[in-house]
CSV table of N, CA and C (backbone and C1' of nucleotides) in Angstrom, one decimal:
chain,number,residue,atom,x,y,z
A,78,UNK,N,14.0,-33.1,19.9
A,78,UNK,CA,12.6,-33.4,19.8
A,78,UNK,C,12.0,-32.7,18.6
A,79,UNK,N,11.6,-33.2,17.4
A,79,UNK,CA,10.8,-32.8,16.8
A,79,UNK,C,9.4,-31.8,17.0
A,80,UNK,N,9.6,-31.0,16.6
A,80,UNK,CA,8.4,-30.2,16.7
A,80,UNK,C,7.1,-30.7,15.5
A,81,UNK,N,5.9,-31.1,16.4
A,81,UNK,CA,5.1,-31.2,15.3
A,81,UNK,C,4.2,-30.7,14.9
A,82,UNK,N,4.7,-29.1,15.4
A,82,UNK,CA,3.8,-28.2,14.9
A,82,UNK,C,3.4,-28.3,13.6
A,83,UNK,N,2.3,-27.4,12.8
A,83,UNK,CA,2.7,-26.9,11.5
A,83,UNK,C,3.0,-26.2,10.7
A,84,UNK,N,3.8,-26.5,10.2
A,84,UNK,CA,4.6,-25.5,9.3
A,84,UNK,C,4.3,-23.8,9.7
A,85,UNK,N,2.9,-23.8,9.1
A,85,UNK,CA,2.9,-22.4,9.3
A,85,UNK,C,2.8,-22.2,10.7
A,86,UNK,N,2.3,-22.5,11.6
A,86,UNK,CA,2.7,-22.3,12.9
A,86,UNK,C,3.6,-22.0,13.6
A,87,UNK,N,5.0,-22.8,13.2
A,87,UNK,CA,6.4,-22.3,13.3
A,87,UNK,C,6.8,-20.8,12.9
A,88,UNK,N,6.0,-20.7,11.5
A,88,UNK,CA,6.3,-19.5,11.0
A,88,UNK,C,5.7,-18.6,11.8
A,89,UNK,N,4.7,-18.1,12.2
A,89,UNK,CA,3.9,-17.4,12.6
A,89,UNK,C,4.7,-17.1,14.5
A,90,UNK,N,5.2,-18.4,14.7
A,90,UNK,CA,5.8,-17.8,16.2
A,90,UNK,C,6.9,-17.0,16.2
A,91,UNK,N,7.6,-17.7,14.7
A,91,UNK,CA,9.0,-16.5,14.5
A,91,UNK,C,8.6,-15.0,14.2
A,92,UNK,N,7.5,-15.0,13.1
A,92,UNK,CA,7.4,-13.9,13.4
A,92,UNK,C,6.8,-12.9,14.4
A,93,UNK,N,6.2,-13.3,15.0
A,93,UNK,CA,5.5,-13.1,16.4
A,93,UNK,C,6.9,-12.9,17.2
A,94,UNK,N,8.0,-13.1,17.1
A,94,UNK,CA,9.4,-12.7,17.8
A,94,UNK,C,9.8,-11.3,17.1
A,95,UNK,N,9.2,-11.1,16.1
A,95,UNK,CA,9.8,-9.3,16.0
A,95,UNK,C,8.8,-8.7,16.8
A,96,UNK,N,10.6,-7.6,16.7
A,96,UNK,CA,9.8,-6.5,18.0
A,96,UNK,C,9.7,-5.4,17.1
A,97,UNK,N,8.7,-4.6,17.7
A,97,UNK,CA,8.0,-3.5,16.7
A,97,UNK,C,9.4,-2.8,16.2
A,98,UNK,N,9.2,-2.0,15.0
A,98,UNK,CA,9.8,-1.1,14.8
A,98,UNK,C,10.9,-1.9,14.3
A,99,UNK,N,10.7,-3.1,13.9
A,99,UNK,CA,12.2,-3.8,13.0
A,99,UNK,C,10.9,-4.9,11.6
A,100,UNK,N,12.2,-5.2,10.9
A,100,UNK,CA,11.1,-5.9,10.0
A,100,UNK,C,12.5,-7.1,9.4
A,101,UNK,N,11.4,-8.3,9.0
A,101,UNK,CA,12.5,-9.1,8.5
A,101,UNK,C,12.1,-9.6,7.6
A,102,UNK,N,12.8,-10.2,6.9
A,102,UNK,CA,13.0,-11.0,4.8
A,102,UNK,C,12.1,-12.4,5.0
A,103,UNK,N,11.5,-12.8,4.0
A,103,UNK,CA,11.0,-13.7,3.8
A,103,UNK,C,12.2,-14.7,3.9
A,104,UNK,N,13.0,-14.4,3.5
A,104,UNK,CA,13.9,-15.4,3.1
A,104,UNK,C,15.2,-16.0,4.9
A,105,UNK,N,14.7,-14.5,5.5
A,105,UNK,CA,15.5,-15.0,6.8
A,105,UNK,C,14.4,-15.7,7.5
A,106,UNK,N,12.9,-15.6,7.6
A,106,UNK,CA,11.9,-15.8,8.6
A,106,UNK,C,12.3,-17.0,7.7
A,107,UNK,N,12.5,-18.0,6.6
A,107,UNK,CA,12.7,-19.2,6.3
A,107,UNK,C,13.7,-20.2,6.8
A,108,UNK,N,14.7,-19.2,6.7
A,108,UNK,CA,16.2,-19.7,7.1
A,108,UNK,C,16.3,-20.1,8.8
A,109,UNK,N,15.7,-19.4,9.6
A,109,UNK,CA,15.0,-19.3,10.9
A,109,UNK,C,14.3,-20.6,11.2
A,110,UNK,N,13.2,-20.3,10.4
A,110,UNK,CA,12.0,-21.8,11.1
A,110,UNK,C,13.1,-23.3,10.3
A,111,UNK,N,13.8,-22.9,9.1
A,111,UNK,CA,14.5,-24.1,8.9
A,111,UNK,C,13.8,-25.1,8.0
A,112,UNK,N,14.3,-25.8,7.1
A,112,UNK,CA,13.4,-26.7,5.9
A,112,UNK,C,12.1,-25.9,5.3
A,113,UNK,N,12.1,-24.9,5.1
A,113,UNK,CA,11.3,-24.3,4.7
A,113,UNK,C,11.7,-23.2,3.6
A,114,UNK,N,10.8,-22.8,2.6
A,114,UNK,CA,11.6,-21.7,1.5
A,114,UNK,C,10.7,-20.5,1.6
A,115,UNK,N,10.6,-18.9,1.7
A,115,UNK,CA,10.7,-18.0,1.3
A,115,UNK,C,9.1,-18.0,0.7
A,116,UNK,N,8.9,-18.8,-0.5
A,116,UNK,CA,7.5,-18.9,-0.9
A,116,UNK,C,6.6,-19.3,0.3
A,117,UNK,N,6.9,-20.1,1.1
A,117,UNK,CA,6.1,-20.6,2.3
A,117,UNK,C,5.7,-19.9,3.2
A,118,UNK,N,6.3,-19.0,3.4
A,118,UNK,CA,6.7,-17.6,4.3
A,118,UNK,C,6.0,-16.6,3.6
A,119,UNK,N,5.7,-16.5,2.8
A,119,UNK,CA,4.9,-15.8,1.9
A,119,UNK,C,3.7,-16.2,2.0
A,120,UNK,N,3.4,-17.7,1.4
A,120,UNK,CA,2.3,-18.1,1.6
A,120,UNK,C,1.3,-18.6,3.1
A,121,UNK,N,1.9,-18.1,4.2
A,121,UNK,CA,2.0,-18.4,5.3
A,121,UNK,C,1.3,-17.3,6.2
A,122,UNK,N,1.7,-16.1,5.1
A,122,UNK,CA,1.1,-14.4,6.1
A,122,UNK,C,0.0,-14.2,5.0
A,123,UNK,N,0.0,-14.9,4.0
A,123,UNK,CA,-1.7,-14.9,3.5
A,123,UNK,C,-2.7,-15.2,4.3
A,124,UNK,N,-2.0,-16.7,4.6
A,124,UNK,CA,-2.6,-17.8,5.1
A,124,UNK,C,-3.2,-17.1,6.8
A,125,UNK,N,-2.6,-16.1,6.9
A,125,UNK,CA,-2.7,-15.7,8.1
A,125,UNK,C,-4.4,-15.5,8.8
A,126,UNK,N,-4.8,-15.8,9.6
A,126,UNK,CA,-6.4,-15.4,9.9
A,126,UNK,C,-6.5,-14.3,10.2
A,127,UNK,N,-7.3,-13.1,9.7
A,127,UNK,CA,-7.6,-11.9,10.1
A,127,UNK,C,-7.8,-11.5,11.7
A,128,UNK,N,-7.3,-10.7,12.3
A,128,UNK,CA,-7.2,-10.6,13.8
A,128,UNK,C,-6.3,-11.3,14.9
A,129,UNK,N,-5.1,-12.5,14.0
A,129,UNK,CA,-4.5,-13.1,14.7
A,129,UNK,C,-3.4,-12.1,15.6
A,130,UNK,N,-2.0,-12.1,16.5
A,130,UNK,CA,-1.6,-11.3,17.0
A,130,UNK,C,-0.1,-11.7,15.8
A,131,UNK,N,-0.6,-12.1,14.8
A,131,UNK,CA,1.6,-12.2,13.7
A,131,UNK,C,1.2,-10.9,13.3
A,132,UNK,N,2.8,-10.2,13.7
A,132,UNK,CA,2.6,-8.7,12.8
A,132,UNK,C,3.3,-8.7,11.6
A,133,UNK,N,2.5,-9.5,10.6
A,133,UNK,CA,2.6,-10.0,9.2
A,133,UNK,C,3.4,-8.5,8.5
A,134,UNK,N,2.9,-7.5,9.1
A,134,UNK,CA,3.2,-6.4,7.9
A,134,UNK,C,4.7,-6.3,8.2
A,135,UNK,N,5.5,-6.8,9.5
A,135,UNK,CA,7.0,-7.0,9.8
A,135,UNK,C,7.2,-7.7,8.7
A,136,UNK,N,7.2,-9.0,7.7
A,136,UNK,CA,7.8,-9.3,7.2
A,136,UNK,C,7.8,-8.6,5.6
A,137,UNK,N,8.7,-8.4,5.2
A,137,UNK,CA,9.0,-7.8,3.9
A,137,UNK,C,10.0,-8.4,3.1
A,138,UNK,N,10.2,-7.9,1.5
A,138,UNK,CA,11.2,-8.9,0.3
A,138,UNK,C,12.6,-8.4,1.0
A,139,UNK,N,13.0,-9.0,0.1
A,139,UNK,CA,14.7,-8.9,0.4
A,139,UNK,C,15.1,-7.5,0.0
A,140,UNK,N,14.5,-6.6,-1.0
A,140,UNK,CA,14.5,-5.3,-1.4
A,140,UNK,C,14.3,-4.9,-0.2
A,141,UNK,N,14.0,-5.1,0.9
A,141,UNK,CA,13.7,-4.0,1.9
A,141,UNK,C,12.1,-3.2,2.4
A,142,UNK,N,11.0,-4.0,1.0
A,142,UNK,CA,10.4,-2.9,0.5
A,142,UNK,C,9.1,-4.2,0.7
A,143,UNK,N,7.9,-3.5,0.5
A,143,UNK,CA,6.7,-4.6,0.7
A,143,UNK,C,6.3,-4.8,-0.7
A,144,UNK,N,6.0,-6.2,-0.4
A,144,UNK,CA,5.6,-6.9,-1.7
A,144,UNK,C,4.6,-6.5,-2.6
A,145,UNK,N,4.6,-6.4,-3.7
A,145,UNK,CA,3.3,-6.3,-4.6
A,145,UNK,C,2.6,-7.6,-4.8
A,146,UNK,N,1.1,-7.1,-4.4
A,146,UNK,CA,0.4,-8.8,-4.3
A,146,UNK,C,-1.0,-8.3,-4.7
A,147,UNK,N,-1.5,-9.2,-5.0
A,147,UNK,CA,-3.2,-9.0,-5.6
A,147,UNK,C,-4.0,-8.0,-4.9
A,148,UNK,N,-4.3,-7.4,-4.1
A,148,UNK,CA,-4.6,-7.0,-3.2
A,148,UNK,C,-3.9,-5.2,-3.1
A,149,UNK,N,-4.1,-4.3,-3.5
A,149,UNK,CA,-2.8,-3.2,-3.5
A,149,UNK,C,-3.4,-2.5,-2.1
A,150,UNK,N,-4.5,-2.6,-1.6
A,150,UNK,CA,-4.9,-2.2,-0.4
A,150,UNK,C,-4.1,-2.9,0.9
A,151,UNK,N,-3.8,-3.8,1.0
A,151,UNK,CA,-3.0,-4.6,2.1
A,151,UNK,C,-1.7,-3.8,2.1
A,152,UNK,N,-1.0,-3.8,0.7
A,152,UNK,CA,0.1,-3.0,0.9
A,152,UNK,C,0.4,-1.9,0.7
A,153,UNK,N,-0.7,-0.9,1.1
A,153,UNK,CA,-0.8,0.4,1.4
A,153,UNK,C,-1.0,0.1,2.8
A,154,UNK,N,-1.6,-0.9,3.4
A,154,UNK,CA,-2.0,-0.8,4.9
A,154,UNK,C,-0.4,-1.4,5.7
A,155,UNK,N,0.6,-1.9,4.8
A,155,UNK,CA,1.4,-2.5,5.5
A,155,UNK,C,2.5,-1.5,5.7
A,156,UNK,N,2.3,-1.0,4.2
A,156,UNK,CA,3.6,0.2,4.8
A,156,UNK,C,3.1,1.0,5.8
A,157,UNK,N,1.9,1.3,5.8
A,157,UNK,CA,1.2,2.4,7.0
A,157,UNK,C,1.7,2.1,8.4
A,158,UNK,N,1.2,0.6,8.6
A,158,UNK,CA,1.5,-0.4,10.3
A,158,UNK,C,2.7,-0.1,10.2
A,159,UNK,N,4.0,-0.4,9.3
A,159,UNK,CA,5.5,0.0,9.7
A,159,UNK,C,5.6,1.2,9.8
A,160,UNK,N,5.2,2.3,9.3
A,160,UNK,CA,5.7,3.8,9.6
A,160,UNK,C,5.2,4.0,10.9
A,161,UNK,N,4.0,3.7,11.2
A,161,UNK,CA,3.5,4.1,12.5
A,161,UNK,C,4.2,3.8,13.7
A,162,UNK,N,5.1,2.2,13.3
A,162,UNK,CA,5.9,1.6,14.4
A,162,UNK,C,6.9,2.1,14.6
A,163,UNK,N,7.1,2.8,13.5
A,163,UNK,CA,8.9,4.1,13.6
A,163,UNK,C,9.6,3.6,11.9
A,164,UNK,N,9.2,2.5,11.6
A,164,UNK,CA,9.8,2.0,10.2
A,164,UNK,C,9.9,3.4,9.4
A,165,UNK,N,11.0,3.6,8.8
A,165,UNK,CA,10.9,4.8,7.8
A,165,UNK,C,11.2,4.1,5.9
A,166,UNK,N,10.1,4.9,5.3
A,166,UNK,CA,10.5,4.0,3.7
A,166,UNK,C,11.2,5.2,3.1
A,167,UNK,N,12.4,4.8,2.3
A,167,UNK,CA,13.0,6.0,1.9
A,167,UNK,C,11.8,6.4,0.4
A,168,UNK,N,12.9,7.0,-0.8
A,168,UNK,CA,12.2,7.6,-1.8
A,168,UNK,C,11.8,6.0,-3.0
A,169,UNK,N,12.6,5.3,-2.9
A,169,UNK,CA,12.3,4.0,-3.4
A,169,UNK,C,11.3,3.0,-2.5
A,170,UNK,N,10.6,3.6,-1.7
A,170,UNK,CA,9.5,3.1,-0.9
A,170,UNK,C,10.3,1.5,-0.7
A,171,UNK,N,11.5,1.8,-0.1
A,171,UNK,CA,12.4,1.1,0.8
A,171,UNK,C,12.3,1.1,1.7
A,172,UNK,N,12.9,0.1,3.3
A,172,UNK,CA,13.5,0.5,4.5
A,172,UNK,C,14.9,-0.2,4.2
A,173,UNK,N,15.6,0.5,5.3
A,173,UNK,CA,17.3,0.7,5.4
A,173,UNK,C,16.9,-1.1,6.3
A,174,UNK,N,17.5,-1.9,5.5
A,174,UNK,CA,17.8,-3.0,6.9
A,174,UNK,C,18.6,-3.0,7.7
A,175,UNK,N,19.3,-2.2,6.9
A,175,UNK,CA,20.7,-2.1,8.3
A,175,UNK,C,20.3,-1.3,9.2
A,176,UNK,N,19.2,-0.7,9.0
A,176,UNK,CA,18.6,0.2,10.3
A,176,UNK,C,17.6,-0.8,11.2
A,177,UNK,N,16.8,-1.1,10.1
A,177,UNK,CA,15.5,-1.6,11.1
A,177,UNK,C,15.6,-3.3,10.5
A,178,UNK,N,16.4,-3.3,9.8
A,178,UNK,CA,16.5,-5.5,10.0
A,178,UNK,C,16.7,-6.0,11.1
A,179,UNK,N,15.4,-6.4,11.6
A,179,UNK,CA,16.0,-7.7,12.7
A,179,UNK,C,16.8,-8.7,12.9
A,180,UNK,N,17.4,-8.5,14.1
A,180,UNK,CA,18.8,-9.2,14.0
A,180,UNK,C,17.8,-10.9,15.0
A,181,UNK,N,17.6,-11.5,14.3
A,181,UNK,CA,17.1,-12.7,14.7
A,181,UNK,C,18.2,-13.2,15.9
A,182,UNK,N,17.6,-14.2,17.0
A,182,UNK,CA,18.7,-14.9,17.8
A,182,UNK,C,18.3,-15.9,17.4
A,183,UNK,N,19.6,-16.1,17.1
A,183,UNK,CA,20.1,-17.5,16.7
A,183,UNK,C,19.9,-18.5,17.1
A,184,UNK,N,19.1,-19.4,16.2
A,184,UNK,CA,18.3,-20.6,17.2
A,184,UNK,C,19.6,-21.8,17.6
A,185,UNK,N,19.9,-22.0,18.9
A,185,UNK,CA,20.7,-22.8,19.0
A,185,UNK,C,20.2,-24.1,18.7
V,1410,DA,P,-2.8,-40.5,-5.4
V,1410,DA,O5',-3.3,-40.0,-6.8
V,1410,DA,C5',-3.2,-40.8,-8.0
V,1410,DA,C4',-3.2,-39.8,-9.2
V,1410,DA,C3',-1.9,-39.0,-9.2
V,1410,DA,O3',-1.5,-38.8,-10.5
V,1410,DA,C1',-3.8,-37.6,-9.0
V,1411,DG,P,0.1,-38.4,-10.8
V,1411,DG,O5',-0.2,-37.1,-11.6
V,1411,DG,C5',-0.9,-37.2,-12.8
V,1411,DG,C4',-1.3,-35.8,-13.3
V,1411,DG,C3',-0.1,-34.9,-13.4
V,1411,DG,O3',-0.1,-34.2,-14.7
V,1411,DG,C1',-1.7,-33.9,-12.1
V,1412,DA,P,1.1,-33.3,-15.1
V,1412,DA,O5',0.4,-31.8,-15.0
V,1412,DA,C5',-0.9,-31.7,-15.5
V,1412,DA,C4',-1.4,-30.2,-15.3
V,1412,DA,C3',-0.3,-29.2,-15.4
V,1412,DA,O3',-0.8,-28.0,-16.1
V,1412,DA,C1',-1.3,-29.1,-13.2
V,1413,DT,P,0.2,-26.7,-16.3
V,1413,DT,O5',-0.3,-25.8,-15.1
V,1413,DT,C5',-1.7,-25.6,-14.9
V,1413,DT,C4',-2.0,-24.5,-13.9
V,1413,DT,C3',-0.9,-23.4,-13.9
V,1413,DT,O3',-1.5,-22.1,-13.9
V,1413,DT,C1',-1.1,-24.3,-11.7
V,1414,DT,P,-0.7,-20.8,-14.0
V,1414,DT,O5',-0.7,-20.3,-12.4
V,1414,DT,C5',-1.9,-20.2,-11.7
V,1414,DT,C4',-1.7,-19.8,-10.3
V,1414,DT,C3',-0.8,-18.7,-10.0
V,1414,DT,O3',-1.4,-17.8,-9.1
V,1414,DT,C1',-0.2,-20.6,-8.7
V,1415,DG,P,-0.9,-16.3,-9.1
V,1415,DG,O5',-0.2,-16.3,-7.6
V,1415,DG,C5',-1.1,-16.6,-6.5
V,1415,DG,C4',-0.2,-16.7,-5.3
V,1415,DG,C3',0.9,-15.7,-5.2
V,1415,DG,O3',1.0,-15.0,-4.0
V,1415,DG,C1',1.9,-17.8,-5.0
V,1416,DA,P,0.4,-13.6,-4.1
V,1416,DA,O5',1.4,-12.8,-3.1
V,1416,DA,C5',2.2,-11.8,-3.6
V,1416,DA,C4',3.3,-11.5,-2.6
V,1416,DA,C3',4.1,-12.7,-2.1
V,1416,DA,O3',5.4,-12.4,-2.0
V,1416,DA,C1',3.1,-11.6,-0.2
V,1417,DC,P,6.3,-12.5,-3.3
V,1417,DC,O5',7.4,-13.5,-2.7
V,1417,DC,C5',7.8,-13.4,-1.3
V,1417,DC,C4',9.2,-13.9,-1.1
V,1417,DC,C3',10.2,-13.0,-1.6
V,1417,DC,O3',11.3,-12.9,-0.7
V,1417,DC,C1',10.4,-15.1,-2.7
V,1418,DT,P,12.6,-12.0,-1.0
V,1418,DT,O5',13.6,-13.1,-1.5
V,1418,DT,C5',13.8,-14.3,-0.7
V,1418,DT,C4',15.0,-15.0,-1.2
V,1418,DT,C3',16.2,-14.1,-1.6
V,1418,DT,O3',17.4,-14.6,-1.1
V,1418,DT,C1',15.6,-15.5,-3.4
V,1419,DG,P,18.7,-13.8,-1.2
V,1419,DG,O5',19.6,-14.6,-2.3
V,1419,DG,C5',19.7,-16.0,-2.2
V,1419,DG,C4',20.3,-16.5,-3.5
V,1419,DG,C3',21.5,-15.7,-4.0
V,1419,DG,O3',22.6,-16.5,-4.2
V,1419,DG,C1',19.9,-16.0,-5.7
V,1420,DC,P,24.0,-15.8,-4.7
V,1420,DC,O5',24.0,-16.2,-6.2
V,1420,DC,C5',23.8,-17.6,-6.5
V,1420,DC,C4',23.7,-17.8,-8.0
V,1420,DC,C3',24.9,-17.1,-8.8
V,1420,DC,O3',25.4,-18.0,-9.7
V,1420,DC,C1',22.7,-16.5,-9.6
V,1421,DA,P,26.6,-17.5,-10.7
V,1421,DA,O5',25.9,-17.4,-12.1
V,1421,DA,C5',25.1,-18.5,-12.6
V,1421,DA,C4',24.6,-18.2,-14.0
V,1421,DA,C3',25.6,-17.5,-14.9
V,1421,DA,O3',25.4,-18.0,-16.2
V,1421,DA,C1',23.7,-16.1,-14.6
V,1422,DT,P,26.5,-17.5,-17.4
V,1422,DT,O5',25.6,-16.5,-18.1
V,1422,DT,C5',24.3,-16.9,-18.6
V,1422,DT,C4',23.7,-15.7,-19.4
V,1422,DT,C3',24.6,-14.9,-20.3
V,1422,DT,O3',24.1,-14.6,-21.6
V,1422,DT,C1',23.5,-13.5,-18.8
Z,1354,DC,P,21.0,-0.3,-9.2
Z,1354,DC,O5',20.4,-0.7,-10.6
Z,1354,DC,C5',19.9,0.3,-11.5
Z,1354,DC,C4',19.3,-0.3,-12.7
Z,1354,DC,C3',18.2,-1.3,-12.4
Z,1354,DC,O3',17.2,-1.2,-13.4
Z,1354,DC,C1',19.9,-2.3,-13.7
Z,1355,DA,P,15.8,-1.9,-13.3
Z,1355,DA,O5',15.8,-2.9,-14.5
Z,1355,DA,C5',16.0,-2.4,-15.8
Z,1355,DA,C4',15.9,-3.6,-16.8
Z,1355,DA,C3',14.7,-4.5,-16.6
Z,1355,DA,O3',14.1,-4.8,-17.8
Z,1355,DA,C1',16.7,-5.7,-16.5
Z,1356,DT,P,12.7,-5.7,-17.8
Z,1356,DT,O5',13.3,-7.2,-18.1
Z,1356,DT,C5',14.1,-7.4,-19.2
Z,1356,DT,C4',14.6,-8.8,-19.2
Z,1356,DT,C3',13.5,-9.9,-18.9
Z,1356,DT,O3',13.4,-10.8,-19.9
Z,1356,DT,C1',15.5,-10.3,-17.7
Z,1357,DG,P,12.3,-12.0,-19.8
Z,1357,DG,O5',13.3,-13.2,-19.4
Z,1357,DG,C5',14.5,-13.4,-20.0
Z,1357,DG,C4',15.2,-14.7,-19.5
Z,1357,DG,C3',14.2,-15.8,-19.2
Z,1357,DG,O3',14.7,-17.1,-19.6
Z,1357,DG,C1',15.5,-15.3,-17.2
Z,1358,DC,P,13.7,-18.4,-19.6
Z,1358,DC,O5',14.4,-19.2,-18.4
Z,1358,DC,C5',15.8,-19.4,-18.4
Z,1358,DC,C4',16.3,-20.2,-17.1
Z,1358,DC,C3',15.3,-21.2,-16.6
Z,1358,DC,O3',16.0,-22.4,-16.3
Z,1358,DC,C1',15.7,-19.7,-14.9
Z,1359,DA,P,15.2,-23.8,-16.0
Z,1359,DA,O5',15.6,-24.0,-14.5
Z,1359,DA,C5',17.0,-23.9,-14.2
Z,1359,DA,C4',17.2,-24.0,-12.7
Z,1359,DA,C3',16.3,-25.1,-12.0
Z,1359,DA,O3',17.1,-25.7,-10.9
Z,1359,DA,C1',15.8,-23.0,-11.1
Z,1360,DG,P,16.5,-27.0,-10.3
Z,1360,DG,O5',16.1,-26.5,-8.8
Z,1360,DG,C5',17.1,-25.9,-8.0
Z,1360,DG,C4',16.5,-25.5,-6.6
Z,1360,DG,C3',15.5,-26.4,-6.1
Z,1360,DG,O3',15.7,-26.6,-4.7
Z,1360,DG,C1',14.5,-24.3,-6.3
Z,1361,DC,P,15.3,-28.0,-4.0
Z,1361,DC,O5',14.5,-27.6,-2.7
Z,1361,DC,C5',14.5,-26.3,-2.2
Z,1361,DC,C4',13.0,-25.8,-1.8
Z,1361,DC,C3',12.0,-27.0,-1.8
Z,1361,DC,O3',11.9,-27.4,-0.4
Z,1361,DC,C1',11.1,-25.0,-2.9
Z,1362,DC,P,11.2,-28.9,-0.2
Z,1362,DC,O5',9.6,-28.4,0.0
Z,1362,DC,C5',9.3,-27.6,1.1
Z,1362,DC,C4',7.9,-27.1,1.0
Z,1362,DC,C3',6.8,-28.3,0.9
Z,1362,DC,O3',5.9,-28.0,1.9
Z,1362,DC,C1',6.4,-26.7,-0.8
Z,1363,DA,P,4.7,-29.1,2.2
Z,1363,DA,O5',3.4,-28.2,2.1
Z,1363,DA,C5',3.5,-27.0,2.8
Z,1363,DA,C4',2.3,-26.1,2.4
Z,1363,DA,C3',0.9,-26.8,2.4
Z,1363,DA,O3',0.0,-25.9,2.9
Z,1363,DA,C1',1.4,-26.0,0.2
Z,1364,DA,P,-1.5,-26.5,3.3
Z,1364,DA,O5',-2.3,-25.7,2.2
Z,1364,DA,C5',-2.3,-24.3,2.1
Z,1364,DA,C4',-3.0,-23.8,0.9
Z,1364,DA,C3',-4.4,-24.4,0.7
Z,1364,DA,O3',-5.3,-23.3,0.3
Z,1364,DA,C1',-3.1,-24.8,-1.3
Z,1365,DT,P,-6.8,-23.6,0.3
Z,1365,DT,O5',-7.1,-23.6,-1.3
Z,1365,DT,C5',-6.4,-22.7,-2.2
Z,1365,DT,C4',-6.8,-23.0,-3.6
Z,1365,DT,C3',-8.1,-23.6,-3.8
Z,1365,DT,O3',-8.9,-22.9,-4.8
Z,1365,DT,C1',-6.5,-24.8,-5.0
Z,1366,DC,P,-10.3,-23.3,-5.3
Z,1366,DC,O5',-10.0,-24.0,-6.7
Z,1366,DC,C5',-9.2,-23.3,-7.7
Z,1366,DC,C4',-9.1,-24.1,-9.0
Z,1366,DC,C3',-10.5,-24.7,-9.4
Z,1366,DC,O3',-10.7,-24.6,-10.8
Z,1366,DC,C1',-8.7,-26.4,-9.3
DNA sequence: AGATTGACTGCAT
DNA sequence: CATGCAGCCAATC
């Protein structure tokens, strides 16, 4: 059965599936919801409404590391929400994925 | 309706 | 490691 959600809606429930203290790639929260690219996922946690419960600052680039975007206050506030959650950024204002990447379950 | 942009990724050079 | 190009789709002008 087709889901007729929308788009971003799908997106926002995957990410709404991380659990604190892990963070995942644009490019996997894509690969996840399925027919969707990486930009959409991006444009999607903009798209986001202030006060929703997506923990938008969970998702991050494929570097590991939060995005530079118009805005340089959001992403001071995102790395903040992940350290608080336990996320650690190394000296390249990185996280280790192999530490804190969420291991998605696999949508059967 | 066409052009532009955007919190991206992967591969090639 | 830096730079360039293509792919992908929605929102905005």
């Amino acid at each position: 059965m087709s889901e007729q959600k929308p788009l971003y809606q799908r997106i926002y429930a995957l990410v709404r599936q991380i659990p604190p203290g892990k963070v995942a790639t644009y490019g996997q929260i894509a690969r996840l919801v399925g027919g969707c690219t990486p930009r959409m996922v991006g444009y999607a946690m903009a798209a986001v409404p202030n006060g929703s419960e997506v923990p938008w600052q969970r998702v991050i680039n494929s570097k590991g590391g939060v995005s530079p975007r118009a805005n340089p206050i959001g992403e001071i506030t995102q790395r903040m929400l992940l350290e608080e959650e336990g996320v650690v950024f190394n000296d390249e204002d990185r996280t280790d994925l192999k530490l804190f990447g969420w291991i998605a379950p696999e949508i059967i």
